Coordinates of C-alpha atoms and ligand atoms in Angstrom, one line a residue:
M211 CA 54.1 33.8 22.7
D212 CA 51.1 31.5 22.7
K213 CA 50.5 31.1 19.0
S214 CA 46.9 29.8 19.4
K215 CA 46.1 33.0 21.4
S216 CA 47.4 35.3 18.7
K217 CA 45.4 33.4 16.1
N218 CA 42.2 33.8 18.2
T219 CA 42.8 37.5 18.6
S220 CA 43.2 38.0 14.9
A221 CA 40.1 35.9 14.2
N222 CA 38.2 38.0 16.8
S223 CA 39.2 41.3 15.3
K224 CA 38.2 40.0 11.8
A225 CA 34.8 38.9 13.2
A226 CA 34.4 42.3 14.8
K227 CA 35.1 43.9 11.5
Y228 CA 32.5 41.8 9.8
I229 CA 30.0 42.4 12.5
R230 CA 30.6 46.1 12.1
L231 CA 30.1 45.8 8.4
E232 CA 27.0 43.8 8.8
K233 CA 25.7 46.5 11.3
T234 CA 26.4 49.2 8.8
N235 CA 24.7 47.3 6.1
T236 CA 21.6 46.9 8.3
E237 CA 21.6 50.6 9.0
A238 CA 21.8 51.2 5.3
L239 CA 18.9 48.9 4.8
R240 CA 16.8 50.8 7.4
G241 CA 17.0 54.1 5.4
G242 CA 15.5 57.0 7.3
G243 CA 14.2 54.9 10.3
A244 CA 11.4 52.7 11.4
N245 CA 8.9 55.5 12.0
R246 CA 9.4 56.9 8.5
I247 CA 9.0 53.4 7.0
E248 CA 5.7 53.0 8.9
A249 CA 4.6 56.4 7.6
Q250 CA 5.4 55.3 4.1
H251 CA 3.3 52.1 4.5
K252 CA 0.4 54.1 6.0
K253 CA 0.3 56.1 2.8
G254 CA -0.1 52.8 0.8
K255 CA 3.5 53.1 -0.4
L256 CA 6.2 50.5 -0.2
T257 CA 9.8 51.4 0.7
A258 CA 12.6 51.8 -1.9
R259 CA 14.0 48.3 -1.1
E260 CA 10.6 46.6 -1.0
R261 CA 9.9 47.9 -4.5
L262 CA 13.2 46.5 -5.7
D263 CA 12.5 43.2 -4.0
L264 CA 9.3 42.9 -6.1
L265 CA 11.0 44.0 -9.3
L266 CA 14.1 41.9 -9.4
D267 CA 14.4 38.1 -9.4
R268 CA 14.9 36.7 -5.9
G269 CA 18.5 37.1 -4.7
S270 CA 19.7 38.8 -7.9
F271 CA 20.1 42.3 -6.5
N272 CA 23.6 43.7 -6.3
E273 CA 23.8 47.1 -4.6
I274 CA 26.2 49.7 -5.7
G275 CA 27.1 52.8 -3.6
K276 CA 25.5 51.6 -0.3
F277 CA 28.0 53.7 1.7
V278 CA 27.6 57.0 -0.2
T279 CA 26.6 60.0 1.9
H280 CA 26.0 63.6 1.0
R281 CA 28.9 66.1 1.2
S282 CA 27.0 69.1 2.4
S283 CA 27.1 70.7 5.8
D284 CA 24.7 73.6 5.4
F285 CA 21.4 74.0 7.2
G286 CA 22.3 71.2 9.7
L287 CA 23.0 68.6 7.0
D288 CA 26.3 67.8 8.7
K289 CA 24.4 66.3 11.6
E290 CA 22.2 64.1 9.4
R291 CA 23.9 61.6 7.1
Y292 CA 22.3 58.4 5.9
L293 CA 24.1 55.7 4.1
G294 CA 23.0 55.6 0.5
D295 CA 21.8 59.2 0.7
G296 CA 18.2 58.5 -0.2
V297 CA 18.5 56.3 -3.3
V298 CA 19.2 52.6 -3.6
T299 CA 21.1 51.8 -6.8
G300 CA 22.5 48.7 -8.4
Y301 CA 21.7 45.9 -10.8
G302 CA 20.0 42.5 -10.9
T303 CA 17.8 40.5 -13.2
V304 CA 14.2 40.7 -14.2
N305 CA 12.9 37.4 -15.7
G306 CA 16.6 36.4 -15.9
R307 CA 17.7 39.4 -17.9
L308 CA 20.2 42.0 -16.6
T309 CA 18.5 45.3 -15.5
Y310 CA 20.0 48.4 -13.9
V311 CA 17.9 50.0 -11.2
F312 CA 17.6 53.0 -8.9
S313 CA 14.9 53.5 -6.3
Q314 CA 14.5 56.7 -4.4
D315 CA 14.0 56.4 -0.7
F316 CA 11.4 58.9 0.6
T317 CA 12.3 58.1 4.2
V318 CA 15.6 59.9 3.7
F319 CA 15.2 63.7 3.3
G320 CA 11.9 63.0 1.4
G321 CA 13.9 61.2 -1.3
S322 CA 15.3 64.6 -2.3
L323 CA 18.1 64.7 -4.8
S324 CA 21.6 65.8 -3.6
E325 CA 24.7 65.9 -5.7
A326 CA 25.8 62.5 -4.3
H327 CA 22.3 61.0 -4.9
A328 CA 22.4 62.2 -8.5
A329 CA 26.0 60.8 -9.0
K330 CA 24.8 57.4 -7.9
I331 CA 22.0 57.4 -10.5
V332 CA 24.4 58.7 -13.2
K333 CA 26.8 55.9 -12.4
I334 CA 24.1 53.3 -12.9
M335 CA 23.1 54.8 -16.2
D336 CA 26.7 54.8 -17.4
L337 CA 26.9 51.1 -16.6
A338 CA 23.7 50.5 -18.4
L339 CA 24.9 52.3 -21.5
K340 CA 28.3 50.5 -21.6
N341 CA 26.8 47.1 -21.0
G342 CA 23.6 47.5 -23.0
A343 CA 20.8 46.8 -20.6
P344 CA 17.6 48.6 -19.6
V345 CA 17.3 51.1 -16.7
V346 CA 14.3 51.1 -14.4
G347 CA 14.2 54.2 -12.2
I348 CA 11.7 54.3 -9.3
N349 CA 10.9 57.9 -8.4
D350 CA 9.6 59.0 -5.0
S351 CA 11.2 62.4 -4.2
G352 CA 10.6 65.9 -3.0
G353 CA 12.8 67.1 -5.8
A354 CA 16.1 69.0 -5.6
R355 CA 17.6 68.8 -2.0
I356 CA 16.8 72.3 -1.0
Q357 CA 19.7 72.7 1.4
E358 CA 22.2 72.0 -1.3
G359 CA 21.1 74.6 -3.8
V360 CA 22.8 74.6 -7.2
E361 CA 24.7 71.3 -6.6
S362 CA 21.4 69.5 -6.5
L363 CA 20.2 71.3 -9.6
G364 CA 23.4 70.4 -11.4
G365 CA 22.7 66.8 -10.3
Y366 CA 19.4 66.8 -12.1
A367 CA 20.9 68.3 -15.2
D368 CA 23.5 65.5 -15.1
I369 CA 20.7 63.0 -15.1
F370 CA 18.7 64.7 -17.9
Y371 CA 21.8 64.7 -20.0
K372 CA 22.5 61.0 -19.4
N373 CA 18.8 60.2 -20.1
T374 CA 19.2 61.9 -23.4
L375 CA 22.4 60.1 -24.3
A376 CA 20.9 56.8 -23.3
S377 CA 17.7 57.4 -25.3
G378 CA 17.5 54.9 -28.2
V379 CA 20.5 53.0 -26.8
V380 CA 18.9 51.1 -23.9
P381 CA 15.2 51.1 -22.9
Q382 CA 14.6 53.5 -20.0
I383 CA 11.5 53.1 -17.8
S384 CA 10.4 55.5 -15.1
V385 CA 8.1 54.4 -12.3
V386 CA 6.6 57.3 -10.4
M387 CA 5.6 56.1 -6.9
G388 CA 5.3 59.3 -5.0
P389 CA 5.9 63.0 -5.6
C390 CA 7.8 64.0 -8.8
A391 CA 7.5 67.7 -9.1
G392 CA 9.2 70.7 -10.6
G393 CA 12.1 70.2 -13.0
A394 CA 12.4 66.6 -11.6
V395 CA 9.6 65.6 -14.0
Y396 CA 11.9 66.0 -16.9
S397 CA 13.9 62.9 -16.3
P398 CA 10.8 60.6 -16.6
A399 CA 9.6 62.7 -19.5
I400 CA 12.8 62.0 -21.5
T401 CA 12.6 58.2 -20.8
D402 CA 10.7 55.8 -22.9
F403 CA 7.8 54.8 -20.6
I404 CA 6.3 56.2 -17.5
F405 CA 4.3 54.2 -14.9
M406 CA 2.2 55.8 -12.2
V407 CA 0.1 54.5 -9.3
E408 CA -3.4 55.9 -8.6
H409 CA -3.7 58.1 -5.5
T410 CA -0.1 57.8 -4.4
S411 CA 1.9 59.4 -7.2
Y412 CA 1.8 62.7 -8.9
M413 CA 3.7 64.7 -11.4
F414 CA 3.6 68.4 -12.1
V415 CA 5.9 71.2 -13.1
T416 CA 4.2 73.6 -10.6
G417 CA 2.0 72.3 -7.7
P418 CA -1.5 73.3 -6.6
K419 CA -0.3 76.2 -4.4
V420 CA 1.5 77.9 -7.3
V421 CA -1.3 77.2 -9.6
K422 CA -3.7 78.9 -7.2
T423 CA -1.5 82.0 -6.9
V424 CA -1.0 82.3 -10.6
T425 CA -4.2 81.2 -12.2
H426 CA -6.6 81.3 -9.2
E427 CA -7.6 77.7 -9.9
E428 CA -8.2 75.5 -6.8
I429 CA -7.2 72.0 -7.6
S430 CA -5.8 69.0 -5.6
A431 CA -2.4 67.4 -6.3
E432 CA -4.3 64.3 -7.5
E433 CA -6.5 66.1 -9.9
L434 CA -3.7 68.2 -11.2
G435 CA -1.0 65.6 -11.7
G436 CA -2.3 62.2 -10.4
A437 CA -2.1 59.0 -12.4
E438 CA -5.6 59.5 -13.9
A439 CA -4.9 63.0 -15.1
H440 CA -1.8 62.0 -16.9
A441 CA -3.2 58.7 -18.2
I442 CA -6.3 60.3 -19.7
K443 CA -5.8 64.0 -20.2
S444 CA -2.1 64.7 -20.8
G445 CA -0.9 61.3 -22.0
V446 CA 2.3 61.9 -19.9
T447 CA 2.0 58.5 -18.3
H448 CA 1.8 55.3 -20.4
F449 CA 0.5 53.1 -17.6
A450 CA -1.7 53.9 -14.5
E451 CA -2.0 51.1 -12.1
S452 CA -4.2 50.8 -9.0
N453 CA -1.4 49.8 -6.6
E454 CA 2.4 49.5 -6.4
V455 CA 2.5 45.7 -6.6
E456 CA 0.4 45.6 -9.8
C457 CA 2.5 48.5 -11.2
I458 CA 5.8 46.6 -10.7
E459 CA 4.2 43.4 -12.3
K460 CA 3.4 45.6 -15.3
V461 CA 6.9 46.9 -15.5
K462 CA 8.2 43.3 -15.6
L463 CA 5.7 42.4 -18.3
L464 CA 6.7 45.4 -20.4
L465 CA 10.4 44.4 -20.1
S466 CA 9.6 40.9 -21.4
Y467 CA 8.7 42.4 -24.9
L468 CA 11.9 44.5 -25.2
P469 CA 15.3 43.8 -26.4
Q470 CA 18.1 44.7 -24.0
N471 CA 19.5 47.5 -26.2
C472 CA 19.4 48.9 -29.7
E473 CA 21.7 46.2 -31.2
D474 CA 19.8 43.3 -29.6
L475 CA 17.1 41.3 -31.2
V476 CA 13.5 41.0 -29.8
P477 CA 13.1 38.1 -27.3
Q478 CA 11.8 34.9 -28.8
N479 CA 9.1 33.1 -26.8
E480 CA 7.1 29.9 -27.4
D481 CA 4.3 30.3 -29.9
P482 CA 1.1 29.6 -28.1
G483 CA -1.1 30.1 -31.2
S484 CA -3.9 32.7 -31.4
A485 CA -6.9 33.2 -29.1
G486 CA -10.2 31.5 -30.1
K487 CA -11.5 30.9 -33.6
I488 CA -9.6 32.9 -36.2
E489 CA -12.7 32.6 -38.5
F490 CA -14.3 35.1 -36.1
L491 CA -12.4 37.8 -38.1
D492 CA -14.4 37.1 -41.2
E493 CA -17.5 38.3 -39.4
I494 CA -16.0 41.3 -37.5
I495 CA -16.5 44.1 -40.1
P496 CA -20.1 45.3 -40.0
D497 CA -22.0 45.5 -43.2
N498 CA -22.8 49.1 -42.6
P499 CA -19.5 51.1 -43.1
E500 CA -20.6 53.6 -40.6
E501 CA -20.9 51.0 -37.9
A502 CA -18.1 50.5 -35.4
Y503 CA -16.2 47.5 -34.1
D504 CA -13.4 47.1 -31.6
V505 CA -10.0 46.8 -33.2
R506 CA -8.7 45.2 -30.0
E507 CA -10.7 42.1 -31.0
V508 CA -8.8 42.0 -34.3
I509 CA -5.5 42.3 -32.4
K510 CA -6.6 39.6 -29.9
H511 CA -7.4 37.1 -32.7
V512 CA -4.3 37.8 -34.8
A513 CA -1.6 38.0 -32.1
D514 CA -0.4 35.2 -29.9
D515 CA -2.9 34.3 -27.3
Q516 CA -2.9 36.7 -24.3
S517 CA 0.0 38.5 -25.7
F518 CA -1.3 42.0 -26.2
L519 CA 0.0 44.7 -23.8
E520 CA -1.7 47.9 -24.5
V521 CA 0.3 51.1 -24.0
H522 CA -1.3 54.5 -23.3
A523 CA -4.7 52.6 -23.1
A524 CA -6.6 55.5 -21.6
F525 CA -5.2 58.3 -23.8
A526 CA -6.3 59.2 -27.3
Q527 CA -8.4 56.0 -27.5
N528 CA -9.1 56.5 -31.2
I529 CA -5.7 54.9 -31.8
V530 CA -4.6 51.7 -30.1
V531 CA -0.9 51.0 -29.6
G532 CA 0.9 48.3 -27.8
F533 CA 3.2 45.3 -27.8
A534 CA 2.1 41.8 -28.8
R535 CA 3.8 38.6 -29.9
L536 CA 3.4 36.9 -33.3
G537 CA 4.7 33.4 -33.5
G538 CA 6.5 34.1 -30.2
R539 CA 8.3 37.3 -31.2
S540 CA 7.6 40.8 -30.1
I541 CA 5.9 43.3 -32.5
G542 CA 4.6 46.8 -32.0
I543 CA 1.0 47.4 -33.1
I544 CA -0.6 50.7 -34.1
A545 CA -4.3 50.4 -34.9
N546 CA -7.0 52.9 -35.7
Q547 CA -9.9 52.3 -33.4
P548 CA -13.3 52.5 -35.2
A549 CA -15.0 52.2 -31.8
V550 CA -13.8 55.7 -30.7
L551 CA -14.4 58.8 -32.9
A552 CA -14.7 56.4 -35.9
G553 CA -10.9 55.9 -35.6
V554 CA -10.2 59.4 -36.9
L555 CA -6.6 60.8 -36.5
D556 CA -6.4 63.9 -34.3
I557 CA -3.6 65.7 -32.5
H558 CA -3.4 63.3 -29.5
A559 CA -3.7 60.2 -31.6
S560 CA -0.9 61.4 -33.9
R561 CA 1.4 62.1 -31.0
K562 CA 0.7 58.8 -29.4
G563 CA 1.2 56.8 -32.5
A564 CA 4.4 58.7 -33.5
R565 CA 6.1 58.2 -30.1
F566 CA 5.3 54.5 -30.2
V567 CA 6.5 54.0 -33.7
R568 CA 9.8 55.7 -32.9
F569 CA 10.3 53.6 -29.7
C570 CA 9.8 50.4 -31.7
D571 CA 12.1 51.6 -34.4
C572 CA 14.9 52.4 -31.9
F573 CA 14.8 48.9 -30.5
N574 CA 14.3 46.7 -33.6
I575 CA 10.7 45.9 -32.9
P576 CA 8.8 45.2 -36.1
L577 CA 5.7 47.3 -36.7
L578 CA 2.2 46.1 -37.6
V579 CA -0.5 48.6 -38.6
F580 CA -4.2 47.8 -38.6
E581 CA -5.8 50.5 -40.7
D582 CA -9.4 51.7 -40.7
V583 CA -9.3 55.4 -40.8
P584 CA -11.8 57.9 -42.2
G585 CA -9.1 60.7 -42.2
F586 CA -8.0 63.6 -40.0
L587 CA -10.4 65.2 -37.5
P588 CA -11.7 68.6 -38.9
G589 CA -12.3 71.7 -36.9
T590 CA -10.8 74.9 -35.5
N591 CA -9.7 73.2 -32.3
Q592 CA -7.6 70.8 -34.3
E593 CA -6.3 73.3 -36.8
W594 CA -5.4 76.0 -34.3
N595 CA -3.7 73.5 -32.0
G596 CA -1.6 72.2 -34.8
I597 CA -3.0 69.1 -36.4
I598 CA -0.7 69.9 -39.3
S599 CA 2.5 69.6 -37.4
N600 CA 1.2 66.9 -35.1
G601 CA -0.1 64.8 -37.9
A602 CA 3.3 65.2 -39.5
K603 CA 4.9 63.6 -36.5
L604 CA 3.2 60.4 -37.2
L605 CA 3.9 60.6 -40.9
Y606 CA 7.6 61.4 -40.3
S607 CA 7.9 58.6 -37.8
F608 CA 6.7 56.0 -40.2
C609 CA 8.7 57.4 -43.1
E610 CA 11.9 57.2 -41.0
A611 CA 11.3 53.7 -39.5
T612 CA 13.6 51.1 -40.9
V613 CA 12.3 48.0 -39.0
P614 CA 10.1 45.5 -40.8
R615 CA 6.8 47.3 -41.4
V616 CA 3.5 45.6 -42.4
T617 CA 0.0 47.1 -42.8
V618 CA -3.3 45.4 -42.9
I619 CA -6.1 47.6 -44.2
T620 CA -9.2 46.2 -42.6
R621 CA -11.7 48.7 -43.9
K622 CA -11.3 52.5 -44.6
A623 CA -8.1 54.0 -45.9
Y624 CA -9.2 57.5 -46.8
G625 CA -7.3 60.6 -47.8
G626 CA -4.0 61.7 -46.3
A627 CA -4.5 59.2 -43.6
Y628 CA -4.1 56.4 -46.2
D629 CA -0.6 57.8 -46.9
V630 CA 0.3 58.3 -43.2
M631 CA -0.7 55.0 -41.8
N632 CA 2.3 53.1 -43.1
S633 CA 1.5 53.0 -46.8
K634 CA 3.9 51.3 -49.2
H635 CA 4.6 54.8 -50.6
I636 CA 6.4 55.8 -47.3
G637 CA 8.4 52.6 -47.0
A638 CA 6.1 49.9 -45.6
D639 CA 7.4 46.4 -46.7
M640 CA 4.2 44.5 -47.1
N641 CA 0.6 45.8 -47.3
F642 CA -2.3 43.5 -47.1
A643 CA -6.0 44.4 -47.5
W644 CA -9.1 42.6 -46.5
P645 CA -11.7 42.3 -49.3
M646 CA -14.0 44.9 -47.8
A647 CA -11.2 47.5 -47.7
E648 CA -12.1 50.9 -49.2
I649 CA -9.1 52.9 -50.4
A650 CA -10.1 56.3 -51.7
V651 CA -9.6 60.0 -51.3
M652 CA -12.7 60.3 -49.1
G653 CA -16.0 58.6 -48.3
A654 CA -18.3 58.0 -51.3
K655 CA -21.0 60.5 -50.2
G656 CA -18.6 63.4 -49.7
A657 CA -16.8 62.5 -52.9
A658 CA -20.0 62.4 -55.0
E659 CA -21.2 65.7 -53.5
I660 CA -18.0 67.4 -54.7
I661 CA -17.3 65.9 -58.1
F662 CA -21.0 65.6 -59.2
K663 CA -22.1 68.9 -57.7
K664 CA -23.5 70.3 -61.0
E665 CA -25.2 67.0 -62.0
I666 CA -26.9 66.7 -58.5
A667 CA -27.9 70.4 -58.6
R668 CA -29.5 70.0 -62.1
A669 CA -31.3 66.7 -61.1
E670 CA -35.1 66.7 -60.5
D671 CA -34.6 64.3 -57.6
R672 CA -31.3 65.4 -56.0
E673 CA -31.3 62.7 -53.3
K674 CA -31.8 60.0 -55.9
E675 CA -29.1 61.5 -58.1
L676 CA -26.7 61.7 -55.2
A677 CA -27.4 58.1 -54.3
I678 CA -26.7 57.0 -57.9
R679 CA -23.4 58.9 -58.0
E680 CA -22.4 57.7 -54.6
K681 CA -23.0 54.1 -55.7
A682 CA -20.9 54.7 -58.8
Y683 CA -18.0 56.1 -56.7
N684 CA -18.4 53.2 -54.3
E685 CA -18.2 50.6 -57.1
K686 CA -15.1 52.2 -58.4
F687 CA -13.2 52.8 -55.2
A688 CA -14.9 51.0 -52.2
N689 CA -12.6 48.0 -52.7
P690 CA -8.9 47.2 -52.5
Y691 CA -8.5 46.1 -56.1
V692 CA -7.6 49.5 -57.8
A693 CA -4.8 49.9 -55.2
A694 CA -3.8 46.2 -55.7
S695 CA -3.7 46.7 -59.5
R696 CA -1.1 49.5 -59.0
G697 CA 0.9 47.4 -56.6
F698 CA 0.1 49.6 -53.6
I699 CA -1.5 46.5 -51.9
D700 CA 0.6 43.3 -52.1
E701 CA -2.2 40.9 -51.5
V702 CA -5.9 40.9 -50.8
I703 CA -6.4 38.3 -48.1
M704 CA -9.4 36.9 -46.2
P705 CA -9.4 38.1 -42.6
H706 CA -8.9 34.5 -41.2
Q707 CA -5.7 34.3 -43.2
T708 CA -4.2 37.3 -41.5
R709 CA -2.2 35.7 -38.7
E710 CA -0.6 33.1 -40.9
K711 CA 0.2 35.7 -43.6
L712 CA 1.8 38.0 -41.1
I713 CA 3.9 35.3 -39.5
V714 CA 5.3 34.4 -42.9
A715 CA 5.8 38.0 -43.9
Y716 CA 7.8 38.8 -40.8
E717 CA 9.9 35.7 -41.3
M718 CA 10.6 36.9 -44.8
L719 CA 11.6 40.4 -43.4
E720 CA 13.7 39.1 -40.6
N721 CA 17.0 40.1 -42.2
K722 CA 15.8 43.4 -43.6
V723 CA 18.6 46.0 -44.0
D724 CA 17.4 49.6 -44.7
D725 CA 19.7 52.5 -44.1
L726 CA 18.7 56.1 -44.1
P727 CA 20.7 58.7 -46.0
K728 CA 23.8 59.8 -44.0
K729 CA 22.9 62.8 -41.8
K730 CA 23.5 64.1 -38.3
H731 CA 19.9 63.6 -37.4
G732 CA 16.6 64.4 -39.0
N733 CA 14.4 67.3 -37.9
I734 CA 11.1 65.8 -36.9
P735 CA 8.3 68.5 -36.7
L736 CA 8.2 68.6 -32.9
Ligands
HXC975 C1 15.1 68.6 1.3 C2 13.0 67.6 1.7 C3 12.6 68.0 0.4 C4 13.6 68.7 -0.5 C5 11.0 67.0 1.3 N1 12.0 67.0 2.2 N2 11.4 67.6 0.2 N3 14.3 67.9 2.1 N4 14.8 68.9 0.1 N5 13.3 69.0 -1.7 C6 12.0 66.5 3.6 C7 11.1 67.3 4.5 O1 11.7 68.4 5.0 C8 10.7 66.2 5.5 O2 11.8 66.1 6.4 C9 10.7 64.9 4.7 O3 11.5 65.2 3.5 C10 9.3 64.5 4.3 O4 8.7 65.6 3.8 P1 7.2 66.0 4.2 O5 7.0 67.4 3.7 O6 7.0 65.8 5.7 O7 6.3 64.9 3.4 P2 4.9 65.1 2.7 O8 4.0 65.8 3.7 O9 4.6 63.8 2.2 O10 5.2 66.1 1.5 C11 6.0 65.7 0.4 C12 6.3 66.9 -0.5 C13 6.9 68.1 0.3 C14 5.0 67.3 -1.2 C15 7.3 66.5 -1.5 O11 7.9 67.7 1.2 C16 7.4 69.2 -0.5 O12 6.6 70.1 -1.0 N6 8.7 69.3 -0.6 C17 9.3 70.3 -1.4 C18 9.1 70.1 -2.8 C19 9.9 71.1 -3.6 O13 9.6 72.3 -3.7 N7 11.1 70.7 -4.2 C20 11.9 71.4 -5.0 C21 11.3 71.4 -6.4 S1 12.2 72.2 -7.5 P3 11.6 65.9 8.0 O14 12.9 65.8 8.5 O15 10.9 67.1 8.4 O16 10.7 64.7 8.1 C22 13.1 71.1 -8.1 C23 14.1 71.6 -9.1 C24 14.6 70.5 -10.0 O17 13.1 69.9 -7.8 C25 15.5 71.1 -11.0 C26 15.5 70.4 -12.2 C27 15.5 71.3 -13.4

């Protein structure tokens, strides 16, 4: 036998095998076909793979489960099988750090979730849990694969269960870039952060048709569950971006603040210094205590330059939350916003703050509070909708947090809100106050009207008497020194010293160990 001939035949058959493999890979890459990809682009949407290309570092993606297909043969499914079954899964790096990903492919059965599709997602989550790295899930799906029935419903439940087990272990980010309806919304809802894109993504438990049948309301999908609705009204989404490219950039930015898992430390970056002149802070508080200022200016001047990433920016704007860096290290900021509703705490603000505090505490991100709060918002709307239990969420979250916790009282710290906003009494490590801080049960006018009611009633000139009593109350309490004399404030500092004091304080708290009493889990007033 001609040995060289036999060698050639074997090489040819190997080549043929590789060509076949390459062809299958390309088919897998094509998803549901060129027309469907074009249709996706026409809607202003990218494909599942294009989204991953933008998210992951170039060349870092490793796909898992490319050859998986569904196992159903009902309703003609036996004639339609696509490699990957409508979801691209795997791992890669984002800014050089390991990240697990799944990206639903709307071009295959509308991205609907089959048993096999769900199993691919669960596999990724299992790997993320075992290896301690974040999961980014890109959702673009018509929901449960209708032809599969209960198997697809079971697939969703498997994902919800895994989302819950992974909660607090690794960061989970949901990016909604198309439909996400029915029970499917509950996976993103359990995860830590939701991103949506204006005009191309929507989330609702029941869509416009059902809404019309049940409540007779006529509403579009966008109005009911678009990015704007969830960014402003419901607070379901943390970020609403104007297009998919910007959305993915934001996801990458968010990841840059987060540790990889609950045992990891926050990333350490270069310290670029603060923005502009720090002395600006000495002038920021208006002379008139009723006058507003924008707390984001305070954050901007205290945190590292350009480092503030606001979360939930359009929802409950009377409280500002977000990530920043201080001396190069991530911190989580919760700040009352005097520029909106005088910074009062209401139901939405309490929920927003509580969720953020708990996220930071899960992932070892130190907390910083800027406090300027006149109290809780009064009224039947608030009381009947549960300001008591919702306000308690924020209180409970701070009480339970064991990460380094620092508060800066910039102006008002009134009433119960003084206790709630990370006071020393509920476990804050360091509390600073600016010299103009007012720490009291309530504002001077309200206080004088109550405690000097008789004196004011008896006075010939009631207004003058009220003004005198108000002044006396102010002199006693409209300062930080009574609280400082009790040790409830550690130091009264000039605003321009804030950045430097905070950097040193967090360095001092770097090795903080604080264990909660042994328990199964607490019972936060949900
Ligand atoms: C199977 C589906 C599907 C689904 C869409 N497709 N959703 N296939 N199961 N759930 C298919 C369509 O048949 C179509 O296939 C292709 O995907 C694209 O869908 P279109 O309708 O042409 O696209 P569009 O007009 O953009 O509308 C998208 C849509 C719509 C709004 C998502 O498809 C839709 O309403 N789908 C059903 C949504 C739904 O009721 N899902 C179940 C929810 S309950 P062809 O081959 O014709 O192109 C649920 C329970 C979860 O999810 C349980 C958790 C607790």
